[in-house]
Coordinates of N, CA and C in Angstrom, one line a residue:
X20 N 25.7 -22.4 -21.0 CA 24.9 -21.3 -20.4 C 23.9 -21.9 -19.4
X21 N 23.7 -21.3 -18.3 CA 22.9 -21.8 -17.2 C 21.5 -21.1 -17.3
X22 N 20.5 -21.8 -16.7 CA 19.1 -21.3 -16.8 C 18.9 -20.2 -15.7
X23 N 17.9 -19.4 -15.9 CA 17.7 -18.3 -15.0 C 17.5 -18.7 -13.6
X24 N 16.7 -19.8 -13.4 CA 16.4 -20.2 -12.0 C 17.6 -20.7 -11.3
X25 N 18.7 -21.1 -12.1 CA 19.8 -21.7 -11.5 C 20.6 -20.8 -10.6
X26 N 20.5 -19.5 -10.9 CA 21.3 -18.5 -10.1 C 20.4 -17.9 -9.0
X27 N 19.2 -18.3 -8.9 CA 18.3 -17.8 -7.8 C 18.3 -18.8 -6.7
X28 N 18.7 -18.4 -5.4 CA 18.6 -19.3 -4.3 C 17.2 -19.6 -4.1
X29 N 16.9 -20.9 -3.7 CA 15.5 -21.3 -3.5 C 15.2 -21.3 -2.0
X30 N 14.1 -20.7 -1.6 CA 13.7 -20.7 -0.2 C 13.1 -22.1 0.2
X31 N 13.5 -22.7 1.3 CA 12.9 -23.9 1.6 C 11.4 -23.8 1.8
X32 N 10.6 -24.6 1.2 CA 9.2 -24.5 1.3 C 8.6 -25.1 2.5
X33 N 9.2 -26.2 3.0 CA 8.6 -26.9 4.1 C 9.7 -27.1 5.2
X34 N 10.2 -26.1 5.9 CA 11.1 -26.3 6.9 C 10.5 -26.9 8.2
X35 N 11.3 -27.4 9.0 CA 10.8 -28.0 10.3 C 10.6 -26.9 11.2
X36 N 9.4 -26.3 11.2 CA 9.0 -25.2 12.0 C 9.1 -25.4 13.5
X37 N 8.8 -26.7 13.9 CA 8.9 -27.0 15.4 C 10.3 -26.9 15.8
X38 N 11.3 -27.4 15.0 CA 12.7 -27.3 15.4 C 13.2 -25.9 15.4
X39 N 12.8 -25.1 14.3 CA 13.2 -23.7 14.2 C 12.6 -22.9 15.4
X40 N 11.4 -23.1 15.7 CA 10.8 -22.3 16.9 C 11.5 -22.7 18.2
X41 N 11.8 -23.9 18.3 CA 12.5 -24.3 19.6 C 13.9 -23.7 19.7
X42 N 14.6 -23.7 18.6 CA 15.9 -23.0 18.6 C 15.8 -21.5 18.8
X43 N 14.8 -20.9 18.2 CA 14.6 -19.5 18.3 C 14.2 -19.1 19.8
X44 N 13.4 -20.0 20.4 CA 13.0 -19.8 21.8 C 14.2 -19.8 22.7
X45 N 15.1 -20.8 22.5 CA 16.3 -21.0 23.3 C 17.2 -19.7 23.2
X46 N 17.4 -19.3 21.9 CA 18.2 -18.2 21.6 C 17.7 -16.9 22.3
X47 N 16.3 -16.7 22.2 CA 15.7 -15.5 22.8 C 15.9 -15.5 24.3
X48 N 15.8 -16.7 24.9 CA 15.9 -16.8 26.4 C 17.4 -16.4 26.7
X49 N 18.3 -17.0 26.0 CA 19.7 -16.6 26.2 C 20.0 -15.2 26.1
X50 N 19.4 -14.6 25.0 CA 19.6 -13.1 24.8 C 19.1 -12.3 25.9
X51 N 17.9 -12.7 26.4 CA 17.3 -12.0 27.5 C 18.2 -12.0 28.7
X52 N 18.8 -13.1 29.0 CA 19.7 -13.2 30.2 C 20.9 -12.3 30.0
X53 N 21.4 -12.2 28.8 CA 22.6 -11.4 28.5 C 22.2 -9.9 28.6
X54 N 21.0 -9.5 28.1 CA 20.6 -8.2 28.1 C 20.3 -7.7 29.6
X55 N 19.7 -8.6 30.4 CA 19.5 -8.3 31.8 C 20.9 -8.1 32.5
X56 N 21.8 -8.9 32.1 CA 23.2 -8.8 32.7 C 23.8 -7.4 32.3
X57 N 23.7 -7.0 31.1 CA 24.2 -5.7 30.6 C 23.6 -4.6 31.4
X58 N 22.3 -4.7 31.5 CA 21.6 -3.6 32.3 C 21.9 -3.6 33.8
X59 N 22.4 -4.7 34.2 CA 22.8 -4.8 35.6 C 24.3 -4.4 35.8
X60 N 24.9 -4.0 34.7 CA 26.3 -3.5 34.8 C 27.4 -4.4 34.2
X61 N 27.0 -5.5 33.7 CA 28.0 -6.5 33.1 C 28.2 -6.2 31.6
X62 N 29.1 -5.3 31.3 CA 29.3 -4.9 29.9 C 29.9 -6.1 29.0
X63 N 30.5 -7.0 29.7 CA 31.0 -8.2 28.9 C 29.9 -9.0 28.3
X64 N 28.7 -8.9 28.9 CA 27.6 -9.6 28.3 C 27.2 -9.0 27.0
X65 N 27.4 -7.7 26.8 CA 27.1 -7.1 25.5 C 28.1 -7.5 24.5
X66 N 29.4 -7.7 24.9 CA 30.4 -8.2 24.0 C 30.0 -9.6 23.5
X67 N 29.4 -10.4 24.3 CA 29.0 -11.7 23.8 C 27.8 -11.6 22.8
X68 N 26.9 -10.6 23.0 CA 25.9 -10.4 22.0 C 26.4 -9.9 20.7
X69 N 27.4 -9.1 20.8 CA 28.1 -8.6 19.6 C 28.7 -9.8 18.8
X70 N 29.4 -10.6 19.5 CA 30.1 -11.8 18.9 C 29.0 -12.7 18.2
X71 N 27.9 -12.8 18.9 CA 26.8 -13.7 18.4 C 26.2 -13.2 17.1
X72 N 26.0 -11.8 17.0 CA 25.2 -11.3 15.9 C 26.0 -10.4 14.9
X73 N 27.3 -10.1 15.2 CA 28.0 -9.2 14.3 C 28.1 -9.7 12.9
X74 N 28.3 -11.0 12.7 CA 28.5 -11.6 11.3 C 27.2 -11.4 10.6
X75 N 26.0 -11.7 11.2 CA 24.7 -11.5 10.5 C 24.5 -10.1 10.1
X76 N 24.8 -9.2 11.0 CA 24.5 -7.8 10.8 C 25.5 -7.3 9.7
X77 N 26.7 -7.7 9.7 CA 27.7 -7.3 8.7 C 27.3 -7.7 7.3
X78 N 26.9 -9.0 7.2 CA 26.5 -9.5 5.8 C 25.2 -8.9 5.3
X79 N 24.3 -8.6 6.3 CA 23.1 -7.8 5.9 C 23.5 -6.5 5.3
X80 N 24.3 -5.7 6.0 CA 24.8 -4.4 5.5 C 25.6 -4.5 4.2
X81 N 26.4 -5.5 4.1 CA 27.2 -5.7 2.9 C 26.3 -5.9 1.7
X82 N 25.3 -6.7 1.8 CA 24.4 -7.0 0.7 C 23.5 -5.8 0.4
X83 N 23.2 -5.0 1.4 CA 22.4 -3.8 1.2 C 23.2 -2.7 0.6
X84 N 24.4 -2.6 1.0 CA 25.2 -1.4 0.6 C 26.2 -1.7 -0.5
X85 N 26.7 -2.9 -0.6 CA 27.6 -3.3 -1.7 C 29.1 -3.1 -1.5
X86 N 29.5 -2.6 -0.3 CA 31.0 -2.5 -0.1 C 31.3 -2.7 1.3
X87 N 32.5 -3.1 1.6 CA 32.9 -3.5 2.9 C 33.1 -2.4 3.9
X88 N 33.5 -1.2 3.4 CA 33.8 -0.1 4.3 C 32.4 0.4 4.9
X89 N 31.4 0.6 4.1 CA 30.1 1.0 4.6 C 29.5 -0.1 5.4
X90 N 29.7 -1.3 5.1 CA 29.1 -2.4 5.9 C 29.8 -2.4 7.3
X91 N 31.1 -2.2 7.3 CA 31.8 -2.1 8.6 C 31.2 -1.0 9.5
X92 N 31.0 0.1 8.8 CA 30.5 1.3 9.6 C 29.1 1.1 10.1
X93 N 28.3 0.6 9.2 CA 26.9 0.3 9.7 C 26.8 -0.7 10.8
X94 N 27.7 -1.7 10.7 CA 27.7 -2.8 11.8 C 28.1 -2.1 13.1
X95 N 29.1 -1.3 13.1 CA 29.6 -0.6 14.3 C 28.5 0.3 14.8
X96 N 27.8 1.0 14.0 CA 26.8 1.9 14.4 C 25.6 1.2 14.9
X97 N 25.3 0.0 14.3 CA 24.2 -0.8 14.8 C 24.3 -1.2 16.2
X98 N 25.5 -1.7 16.6 CA 25.7 -2.2 17.9 C 25.9 -1.0 18.9
X99 N 26.5 0.1 18.4 CA 26.6 1.3 19.3 C 25.2 1.8 19.6
X100 N 24.4 1.9 18.6 CA 23.0 2.4 18.8 C 22.2 1.5 19.7
X101 N 22.4 0.2 19.4 CA 21.7 -0.8 20.2 C 22.1 -0.8 21.7
X102 N 23.4 -0.6 21.9 CA 23.9 -0.5 23.3 C 23.2 0.7 24.0
X103 N 23.2 1.8 23.3 CA 22.7 3.1 24.0 C 21.2 3.0 24.2
X104 N 20.5 2.2 23.4 CA 19.1 2.1 23.5 C 18.6 0.9 24.2
X105 N 19.5 0.1 24.7 CA 19.2 -1.2 25.3 C 18.2 -1.1 26.4
X106 N 18.3 0.0 27.2 CA 17.4 0.1 28.4 C 15.9 0.2 27.9
X107 N 15.7 0.6 26.6 CA 14.4 0.8 26.1 C 13.9 -0.4 25.4
X108 N 14.7 -1.5 25.3 CA 14.2 -2.7 24.6 C 13.2 -3.5 25.5
X109 N 12.1 -3.7 24.9 CA 10.9 -4.3 25.7 C 10.6 -5.7 25.4
X110 N 11.5 -6.4 24.7 CA 11.3 -7.9 24.4 C 10.0 -8.2 23.7
X111 N 9.5 -7.2 22.9 CA 8.3 -7.4 22.2 C 8.7 -8.1 20.9
X112 N 9.9 -8.1 20.4 CA 10.4 -8.8 19.3 C 11.7 -9.4 19.8
X113 N 12.3 -10.3 19.0 CA 13.6 -10.9 19.4 C 14.7 -9.8 19.3
X114 N 15.8 -10.0 20.0 CA 16.9 -9.1 20.0 C 17.5 -9.1 18.6
X115 N 17.5 -10.2 17.9 CA 18.0 -10.2 16.5 C 17.2 -9.4 15.6
X116 N 15.8 -9.5 15.7 CA 14.9 -8.7 14.9 C 15.1 -7.2 15.2
X117 N 15.3 -6.9 16.5 CA 15.5 -5.5 16.9 C 16.8 -4.9 16.3
X118 N 17.8 -5.7 16.3 CA 19.1 -5.3 15.7 C 19.0 -5.1 14.2
X119 N 18.2 -6.1 13.6 CA 18.0 -6.0 12.2 C 17.3 -4.7 11.8
X120 N 16.3 -4.3 12.5 CA 15.6 -3.1 12.3 C 16.5 -1.9 12.3
X121 N 17.4 -1.8 13.3 CA 18.4 -0.8 13.4 C 19.3 -0.7 12.2
X122 N 19.8 -1.9 11.9 CA 20.7 -2.0 10.7 C 20.0 -1.6 9.4
X123 N 18.8 -2.0 9.2 CA 18.1 -1.7 8.0 C 17.9 -0.2 7.9
X124 N 17.5 0.4 9.0 CA 17.3 1.9 9.0 C 18.6 2.6 8.7
X125 N 19.7 2.2 9.3 CA 21.0 2.8 9.0 C 21.4 2.6 7.5
X126 N 21.1 1.4 7.0 CA 21.4 1.2 5.5 C 20.5 2.1 4.7
X127 N 19.3 2.3 5.0 CA 18.4 3.2 4.3 C 18.9 4.6 4.3
X128 N 19.4 5.1 5.5 CA 20.0 6.4 5.6 C 21.2 6.5 4.7
X129 N 22.1 5.5 4.7 CA 23.3 5.6 3.9 C 22.9 5.6 2.4
X130 N 22.0 4.8 2.0 CA 21.6 4.7 0.6 C 21.0 6.0 0.1
X131 N 20.2 6.7 1.0 CA 19.6 7.9 0.6 C 20.6 9.1 0.5
X132 N 21.7 8.9 1.2 CA 22.8 9.9 1.3 C 23.7 9.8 0.1
X133 N 23.8 8.7 -0.5 CA 24.8 8.4 -1.6 C 24.5 9.3 -2.8
X134 N 25.6 9.6 -3.4 CA 25.6 10.3 -4.7 C 26.4 9.6 -5.8
X135 N 26.9 8.4 -5.4 CA 27.8 7.6 -6.3 C 27.2 6.2 -6.5
X136 N 27.6 5.5 -7.5 CA 27.2 4.2 -7.8 C 27.7 3.2 -6.7
X137 N 27.0 2.2 -6.5 CA 27.4 1.2 -5.5 C 28.6 0.4 -6.1
X138 N 29.5 0.0 -5.2 CA 30.6 -0.8 -5.6 C 30.2 -2.2 -5.6
X139 N 31.0 -3.1 -6.3 CA 30.8 -4.5 -6.3 C 30.9 -5.1 -5.0
X140 N 30.0 -6.0 -4.6 CA 30.1 -6.7 -3.4 C 31.2 -7.7 -3.4
X141 N 32.0 -7.7 -2.3 CA 33.1 -8.7 -2.2 C 32.6 -10.0 -1.7
X142 N 32.7 -11.1 -2.4 CA 32.2 -12.4 -1.9 C 33.4 -13.3 -1.7
X143 N 33.4 -14.1 -0.7 CA 34.4 -15.1 -0.5 C 34.2 -16.3 -1.4
X144 N 35.2 -16.6 -2.2 CA 35.1 -17.8 -3.1 C 36.1 -18.8 -2.6
X145 N 35.7 -20.0 -2.3 CA 36.7 -21.1 -1.8 C 37.9 -21.2 -2.7
X146 N 39.0 -21.5 -2.1 CA 40.3 -21.7 -2.9 C 40.2 -23.1 -3.5
X147 N 39.9 -23.1 -4.8 CA 39.7 -24.4 -5.6 C 40.9 -24.6 -6.4
X148 N 41.2 -25.8 -6.7 CA 42.4 -26.2 -7.6 C 41.9 -27.1 -8.7
X149 N 42.7 -27.1 -9.8 CA 42.3 -28.0 -10.9 C 41.4 -27.3 -11.9
X150 N 41.5 -27.8 -13.2 CA 40.8 -27.1 -14.2 C 39.3 -27.2 -14.0
X151 N 38.8 -28.4 -13.6 CA 37.3 -28.5 -13.4 C 36.8 -27.6 -12.3
X152 N 37.6 -27.5 -11.2 CA 37.2 -26.7 -10.0 C 37.3 -25.2 -10.4
X153 N 38.3 -24.9 -11.2 CA 38.4 -23.5 -11.6 C 37.2 -23.1 -12.5
X154 N 36.8 -24.0 -13.3 CA 35.6 -23.8 -14.1 C 34.4 -23.6 -13.2
X155 N 34.3 -24.4 -12.2 CA 33.1 -24.2 -11.2 C 33.2 -22.8 -10.5
X156 N 34.4 -22.4 -10.2 CA 34.6 -21.1 -9.5 C 34.2 -20.0 -10.5
X157 N 34.6 -20.1 -11.7 CA 34.2 -19.0 -12.7 C 32.7 -19.0 -12.9
X158 N 32.1 -20.2 -13.0 CA 30.6 -20.2 -13.1 C 29.9 -19.6 -11.9
X159 N 30.5 -19.9 -10.7 CA 29.9 -19.4 -9.5 C 30.0 -17.9 -9.5
X160 N 31.2 -17.4 -9.9 CA 31.4 -15.9 -9.9 C 30.4 -15.3 -10.9
X161 N 30.3 -15.9 -12.0 CA 29.4 -15.4 -13.1 C 27.9 -15.3 -12.6
X162 N 27.5 -16.4 -11.9 CA 26.2 -16.4 -11.3 C 26.0 -15.3 -10.3
X163 N 27.0 -15.2 -9.4 CA 26.9 -14.1 -8.4 C 26.8 -12.7 -9.0
X164 N 27.6 -12.5 -10.0 CA 27.6 -11.2 -10.7 C 26.3 -10.9 -11.3
X165 N 25.6 -11.9 -11.9 CA 24.3 -11.7 -12.5 C 23.3 -11.4 -11.3
X166 N 23.3 -12.2 -10.3 CA 22.4 -12.0 -9.2 C 22.5 -10.6 -8.5
X167 N 23.8 -10.2 -8.3 CA 24.0 -8.9 -7.6 C 23.5 -7.8 -8.5
X168 N 23.8 -7.9 -9.8 CA 23.4 -6.8 -10.7 C 21.9 -6.7 -10.8
X169 N 21.2 -7.8 -10.9 CA 19.7 -7.7 -11.0 C 19.1 -7.3 -9.7
X170 N 19.7 -7.7 -8.6 CA 19.2 -7.4 -7.2 C 19.2 -5.9 -7.0
X171 N 20.2 -5.2 -7.6 CA 20.3 -3.7 -7.5 C 19.2 -3.0 -8.3
X172 N 18.5 -3.7 -9.2 CA 17.5 -3.1 -10.0 C 16.1 -3.1 -9.3
X173 N 16.0 -3.8 -8.2 CA 14.7 -3.9 -7.5 C 14.4 -2.7 -6.7
X174 N 13.1 -2.4 -6.5 CA 12.8 -1.3 -5.6 C 13.3 -1.6 -4.2
X175 N 13.6 -0.5 -3.4 CA 14.3 -0.7 -2.1 C 13.6 -1.7 -1.2
X176 N 12.3 -1.6 -1.0 CA 11.6 -2.5 -0.1 C 11.7 -3.9 -0.6
X177 N 11.6 -4.2 -1.9 CA 11.6 -5.5 -2.4 C 13.1 -6.1 -2.2
X178 N 14.1 -5.3 -2.4 CA 15.4 -5.7 -2.2 C 15.6 -6.1 -0.7
X179 N 15.1 -5.3 0.2 CA 15.3 -5.6 1.7 C 14.6 -6.9 2.0
X180 N 13.4 -7.2 1.5 CA 12.7 -8.4 1.7 C 13.5 -9.6 1.2
X181 N 14.0 -9.5 0.0 CA 14.8 -10.6 -0.7 C 16.1 -10.9 0.1
X182 N 16.8 -9.8 0.5 CA 18.0 -10.0 1.3 C 17.7 -10.8 2.6
X183 N 16.7 -10.3 3.3 CA 16.4 -10.9 4.6 C 15.9 -12.3 4.5
X184 N 15.1 -12.5 3.4 CA 14.4 -13.9 3.3 C 15.4 -14.9 2.7
X185 N 16.1 -14.6 1.7 CA 17.0 -15.5 1.0 C 18.4 -15.6 1.6
X186 N 19.0 -14.5 1.8 CA 20.4 -14.5 2.3 C 20.4 -14.7 3.9
X187 N 19.4 -14.3 4.6 CA 19.4 -14.4 6.0 C 18.4 -15.4 6.6
X188 N 17.6 -16.0 5.6 CA 16.7 -17.1 6.0 C 15.7 -16.7 7.1
X189 N 15.2 -15.5 7.1 CA 14.3 -15.0 8.1 C 12.9 -15.4 7.7
X190 N 12.0 -15.8 8.6 CA 10.6 -16.0 8.3 C 9.9 -14.7 8.0
X191 N 8.9 -14.8 7.2 CA 8.1 -13.6 6.8 C 7.7 -12.8 8.0
X192 N 7.2 -13.5 9.0 CA 6.7 -12.8 10.2 C 7.8 -11.9 10.8
X193 N 9.0 -12.5 10.9 CA 10.2 -11.8 11.5 C 10.6 -10.6 10.6
X194 N 10.5 -10.8 9.3 CA 10.9 -9.8 8.4 C 9.9 -8.6 8.5
X195 N 8.6 -8.9 8.7 CA 7.6 -7.9 8.9 C 7.9 -7.1 10.1
X196 N 8.3 -7.8 11.2 CA 8.6 -7.1 12.4 C 9.8 -6.2 12.2
X197 N 10.8 -6.7 11.6 CA 12.1 -5.9 11.3 C 11.8 -4.7 10.5
X198 N 10.9 -4.8 9.5 CA 10.7 -3.7 8.6 C 9.5 -2.8 9.0
X199 N 8.9 -3.1 10.2 CA 7.8 -2.4 10.7 C 6.6 -2.4 9.7
X200 N 6.4 -3.6 9.1 CA 5.4 -3.8 8.1 C 4.4 -4.9 8.6
X201 N 3.7 -5.5 7.7 CA 2.9 -6.7 8.0 C 3.2 -7.8 7.1
X202 N 2.9 -9.0 7.6 CA 3.3 -10.3 6.9 C 2.8 -10.3 5.4
X203 N 1.5 -9.9 5.2 CA 1.0 -9.9 3.9 C 1.7 -9.0 2.9
X204 N 2.1 -7.8 3.4 CA 2.8 -6.9 2.5 C 4.2 -7.4 2.2
X205 N 4.8 -8.1 3.2 CA 6.1 -8.7 3.0 C 6.1 -9.8 1.9
X206 N 5.1 -10.6 2.0 CA 4.9 -11.7 1.1 C 4.7 -11.2 -0.3
X207 N 3.9 -10.2 -0.4 CA 3.6 -9.6 -1.7 C 4.9 -9.0 -2.3
X208 N 5.6 -8.3 -1.5 CA 6.9 -7.7 -2.0 C 7.9 -8.8 -2.4
X209 N 7.9 -9.9 -1.7 CA 8.8 -11.0 -2.1 C 8.3 -11.6 -3.4
X210 N 7.0 -11.8 -3.5 CA 6.5 -12.4 -4.8 C 6.9 -11.5 -6.0
X211 N 6.6 -10.2 -5.9 CA 6.9 -9.3 -7.0 C 8.5 -9.3 -7.2
X212 N 9.2 -9.3 -6.2 CA 10.7 -9.3 -6.3 C 11.2 -10.5 -7.1
X213 N 10.8 -11.7 -6.7 CA 11.2 -12.9 -7.3 C 10.8 -12.9 -8.8
X214 N 9.6 -12.4 -9.1 CA 9.1 -12.4 -10.4 C 9.9 -11.4 -11.2
X215 N 10.2 -10.3 -10.6 CA 11.1 -9.3 -11.3 C 12.5 -9.8 -11.6
X216 N 13.1 -10.5 -10.6 CA 14.4 -11.0 -10.8 C 14.5 -12.0 -11.9
X217 N 13.5 -12.9 -12.0 CA 13.5 -13.9 -13.0 C 13.3 -13.3 -14.4
X218 N 12.5 -12.2 -14.5 CA 12.3 -11.6 -15.8 C 13.5 -10.9 -16.2
X219 N 14.2 -10.2 -15.3 CA 15.4 -9.5 -15.6 C 16.5 -10.5 -16.0
X220 N 16.6 -11.6 -15.3 CA 17.7 -12.6 -15.7 C 17.4 -13.2 -17.0
X221 N 16.1 -13.5 -17.3 CA 15.8 -14.1 -18.6 C 16.1 -13.1 -19.7
X222 N 15.8 -11.9 -19.5 CA 16.1 -10.8 -20.5 C 17.6 -10.7 -20.8
X223 N 18.4 -10.8 -19.7 CA 19.8 -10.7 -19.9 C 20.4 -11.9 -20.6
X224 N 19.9 -13.1 -20.2 CA 20.4 -14.3 -20.9 C 20.0 -14.3 -22.4
X225 N 18.8 -13.7 -22.7 CA 18.4 -13.7 -24.1 C 19.4 -12.8 -24.9
X226 N 19.8 -11.7 -24.3 CA 20.7 -10.8 -25.0 C 22.1 -11.4 -25.1
X227 N 22.5 -12.2 -24.1 CA 23.8 -12.9 -24.2 C 23.8 -13.9 -25.3
X228 N 22.7 -14.5 -25.6 CA 22.6 -15.6 -26.6 C 22.6 -15.0 -28.0
X229 N 22.2 -13.7 -28.1 CA 22.1 -13.1 -29.5 C 23.5 -12.8 -30.1

């Protein structure tokens, strides 16, 4: 049996912020050039933006909605809405953050519309061979199942913060921009979410041992 903390991804406490900021700055500059090209009539530039960010948006939607069909639809709608609204983009936030905001809002709309339980998230598991590796695969699947289940018990805003922070490695400041919130509120939501996740996992493990 594994410990509760072992199935919770840990956020890096001391990342190299200078390196991250440099990469972010380069990416933002490249995005600005592509956006200006789109607005000048080069639609292929938007295709390049889609290729750059579609995977991030898809997995964000997948973790928020829990099934591939809805994730596909939200991803398509995100880029369609982004393309139509591109002329109004003011570069006050990064293009990635702007797309994330669109995707989050579409996910909220879908979740509020639903009348049925969420389906299980489909995760890619590496093709492992051998008894030992099969055991590792089963343990990994078991951990994922626990994490997904307890993640769905969180309040909506806490779940959004956890998905963006842990699965998408977004800084708190960027999360605040994407959610139209402030950094303090985001950190508070994250703290309460992680506390709640650990408590729920500990409770479940306690029942399994009985």
